[in-house]
PDB file of C-alpha atoms in Angstrom:
ATOM      1  CA  MET A   1     -16.468 -21.457 -39.901  1.00 69.00           C
ATOM      2  CA  PHE A   2     -17.570 -20.545 -36.378  1.00 75.00           C
ATOM      3  CA  PRO A   3     -15.718 -17.955 -34.322  1.00 88.00           C
ATOM      4  CA  ILE A   4     -13.928 -19.187 -31.213  1.00 93.00           C
ATOM      5  CA  VAL A   5     -15.812 -18.002 -28.124  1.00 95.00           C
ATOM      6  CA  SER A   6     -14.442 -18.139 -24.563  1.00 96.00           C
ATOM      7  CA  PRO A   7     -16.479 -20.023 -21.990  1.00 97.00           C
ATOM      8  CA  GLN A   8     -19.178 -18.229 -20.036  1.00 96.00           C
ATOM      9  CA  ILE A   9     -20.805 -19.904 -17.038  1.00 97.00           C
ATOM     10  CA  ASN A  10     -24.521 -19.232 -17.355  1.00 95.00           C
ATOM     11  CA  VAL A  11     -25.697 -21.430 -14.444  1.00 96.00           C
ATOM     12  CA  SER A  12     -23.449 -21.313 -11.393  1.00 96.00           C
ATOM     13  CA  PRO A  13     -23.464 -23.800  -8.536  1.00 96.00           C
ATOM     14  CA  THR A  14     -25.310 -22.369  -5.536  1.00 96.00           C
ATOM     15  CA  ASN A  15     -24.230 -22.179  -1.892  1.00 98.00           C
ATOM     16  CA  GLN A  16     -25.841 -24.898   0.186  1.00 96.00           C
ATOM     17  CA  THR A  17     -26.350 -25.907   3.791  1.00 97.00           C
ATOM     18  CA  VAL A  18     -27.136 -29.617   4.090  1.00 96.00           C
ATOM     19  CA  PRO A  19     -27.752 -31.799   7.153  1.00 96.00           C
ATOM     20  CA  GLU A  20     -25.047 -34.395   7.749  1.00 95.00           C
ATOM     21  CA  GLY A  21     -25.935 -37.681   6.032  1.00 95.00           C
ATOM     22  CA  ASN A  22     -28.006 -36.040   3.272  1.00 96.00           C
ATOM     23  CA  THR A  23     -27.063 -35.464  -0.380  1.00 97.00           C
ATOM     24  CA  ALA A  24     -25.762 -32.196  -1.829  1.00 97.00           C
ATOM     25  CA  ARG A  25     -26.139 -31.455  -5.553  1.00 97.00           C
ATOM     26  CA  PHE A  26     -24.320 -28.754  -7.497  1.00 97.00           C
ATOM     27  CA  VAL A  27     -25.117 -27.773 -11.089  1.00 97.00           C
ATOM     28  CA  CYS A  28     -22.921 -25.883 -13.562  1.00 97.00           C
ATOM     29  CA  LYS A  29     -23.748 -24.905 -17.157  1.00 97.00           C
ATOM     30  CA  ALA A  30     -21.453 -23.107 -19.578  1.00 96.00           C
ATOM     31  CA  THR A  31     -21.505 -21.892 -23.161  1.00 95.00           C
ATOM     32  CA  GLY A  32     -18.664 -21.275 -25.603  1.00 95.00           C
ATOM     33  CA  PHE A  33     -17.184 -22.563 -28.849  1.00 95.00           C
ATOM     34  CA  PRO A  34     -15.763 -25.072 -29.042  1.00 94.00           C
ATOM     35  CA  LYS A  35     -17.987 -26.514 -26.305  1.00 93.00           C
ATOM     36  CA  PRO A  36     -16.105 -26.076 -23.023  1.00 95.00           C
ATOM     37  CA  ALA A  37     -15.094 -29.008 -20.836  1.00 94.00           C
ATOM     38  CA  ILE A  38     -16.191 -28.646 -17.226  1.00 95.00           C
ATOM     39  CA  ALA A  39     -14.217 -29.885 -14.230  1.00 95.00           C
ATOM     40  CA  TRP A  40     -14.940 -29.737 -10.499  1.00 97.00           C
ATOM     41  CA  LYS A  41     -12.514 -29.070  -7.634  1.00 97.00           C
ATOM     42  CA  PHE A  42     -12.962 -29.175  -3.851  1.00 98.00           C
ATOM     43  CA  ASN A  43     -10.970 -26.589  -1.851  1.00 97.00           C
ATOM     44  CA  ASP A  44      -8.691 -26.302  -4.942  1.00 93.00           C
ATOM     45  CA  GLY A  45      -7.875 -30.023  -4.779  1.00 96.00           C
ATOM     46  CA  SER A  46      -9.439 -33.403  -5.473  1.00 96.00           C
ATOM     47  CA  LEU A  47     -13.120 -34.089  -4.941  1.00 97.00           C
ATOM     48  CA  PRO A  48     -14.207 -36.145  -1.908  1.00 95.00           C
ATOM     49  CA  SER A  49     -14.014 -39.893  -2.608  1.00 91.00           C
ATOM     50  CA  LEU A  50     -17.793 -40.458  -2.565  1.00 89.00           C
ATOM     51  CA  SER A  51     -18.584 -37.687  -5.068  1.00 95.00           C
ATOM     52  CA  ILE A  52     -20.358 -38.529  -8.331  1.00 96.00           C
ATOM     53  CA  GLU A  53     -19.930 -36.424 -11.466  1.00 95.00           C
ATOM     54  CA  ASN A  54     -22.687 -36.626 -14.065  1.00 94.00           C
ATOM     55  CA  HIS A  55     -23.306 -34.615 -17.205  1.00 91.00           C
ATOM     56  CA  THR A  56     -25.814 -34.267 -19.991  1.00 87.00           C
ATOM     57  CA  GLU A  57     -25.675 -32.147 -23.144  1.00 82.00           C
ATOM     58  CA  GLU A  58     -26.954 -29.226 -21.088  1.00 80.00           C
ATOM     59  CA  GLU A  59     -25.422 -29.366 -17.641  1.00 90.00           C
ATOM     60  CA  TYR A  60     -22.731 -30.802 -15.412  1.00 95.00           C
ATOM     61  CA  GLN A  61     -23.777 -32.061 -11.994  1.00 96.00           C
ATOM     62  CA  LEU A  62     -21.848 -32.967  -8.893  1.00 97.00           C
ATOM     63  CA  PHE A  63     -23.564 -35.206  -6.326  1.00 97.00           C
ATOM     64  CA  LEU A  64     -22.212 -35.634  -2.810  1.00 97.00           C
ATOM     65  CA  PRO A  65     -24.149 -38.461  -1.155  1.00 96.00           C
ATOM     66  CA  ASN A  66     -24.126 -38.992   2.610  1.00 95.00           C
ATOM     67  CA  VAL A  67     -22.256 -35.748   3.323  1.00 96.00           C
ATOM     68  CA  THR A  68     -19.960 -35.464   6.334  1.00 95.00           C
ATOM     69  CA  LYS A  69     -18.282 -32.496   8.034  1.00 94.00           C
ATOM     70  CA  ASN A  70     -15.033 -33.096   6.101  1.00 94.00           C
ATOM     71  CA  MET A  71     -16.917 -32.403   2.836  1.00 96.00           C
ATOM     72  CA  GLU A  72     -17.613 -28.848   4.005  1.00 97.00           C
ATOM     73  CA  GLY A  73     -15.830 -26.194   1.949  1.00 98.00           C
ATOM     74  CA  THR A  74     -15.610 -24.589  -1.487  1.00 98.00           C
ATOM     75  CA  TYR A  75     -16.582 -26.345  -4.703  1.00 98.00           C
ATOM     76  CA  ARG A  76     -15.341 -24.816  -7.956  1.00 97.00           C
ATOM     77  CA  CYS A  77     -16.737 -25.395 -11.420  1.00 97.00           C
ATOM     78  CA  THR A  78     -14.238 -24.581 -14.214  1.00 97.00           C
ATOM     79  CA  ALA A  79     -15.284 -24.383 -17.870  1.00 96.00           C
ATOM     80  CA  GLU A  80     -12.390 -24.412 -20.340  1.00 96.00           C
ATOM     81  CA  ASN A  81     -11.831 -24.453 -24.089  1.00 96.00           C
ATOM     82  CA  LYS A  82      -9.012 -23.257 -26.347  1.00 95.00           C
ATOM     83  CA  ALA A  83     -10.335 -19.684 -26.142  1.00 96.00           C
ATOM     84  CA  GLY A  84     -10.089 -19.452 -22.358  1.00 97.00           C
ATOM     85  CA  ARG A  85     -11.465 -20.407 -18.975  1.00 97.00           C
ATOM     86  CA  ALA A  86     -14.264 -19.372 -16.607  1.00 97.00           C
ATOM     87  CA  ASN A  87     -14.775 -20.306 -12.936  1.00 97.00           C
ATOM     88  CA  SER A  88     -17.623 -20.229 -10.474  1.00 97.00           C
ATOM     89  CA  THR A  89     -17.484 -21.258  -6.822  1.00 97.00           C
ATOM     90  CA  SER A  90     -20.004 -22.242  -4.195  1.00 97.00           C
ATOM     91  CA  THR A  91     -19.788 -23.139  -0.538  1.00 98.00           C
ATOM     92  CA  LEU A  92     -21.134 -26.238   1.169  1.00 98.00           C
ATOM     93  CA  ARG A  93     -21.923 -26.080   4.894  1.00 97.00           C
ATOM     94  CA  ILE A  94     -22.825 -29.235   6.801  1.00 96.00           C
ATOM     95  CA  LEU A  95     -25.220 -29.169   9.728  1.00 95.00           C
ATOM     96  CA  GLY A  96     -24.075 -31.585  12.411  1.00 85.00           C
ATOM     97  CA  LYS A  97     -26.321 -34.255  13.841  1.00 72.00           C
ATOM     98  CA  TYR A  98     -27.866 -33.288  17.147  1.00 63.00           C
ATOM     99  CA  LEU A  99     -28.113 -35.689  20.045  1.00 53.00           C
ATOM    100  CA  LYS A 100     -31.493 -35.928  21.740  1.00 53.00           C
TER     101      LYS A 100
END
């Protein structure tokens, strides 16, 4: 029998500054037993409609293709199992397009 271990985020998403129209990618990894489920939030609400969540055995990724100014804000990764919860946040800044 394995002991129940609360989640620990061992790879946190990093703050990013991305030019408008490019893709942002956040990565979150967590340990714990049982294996924690990971969920993403944007400004404590739903993710932008174009976001893509992808995960492997090792990590959870959030892709934001063709970013716009309204995708700027805080992205939170939450790892949760029956022993508890852990959070990590990162900030996305969007650089506007410049007219020549």
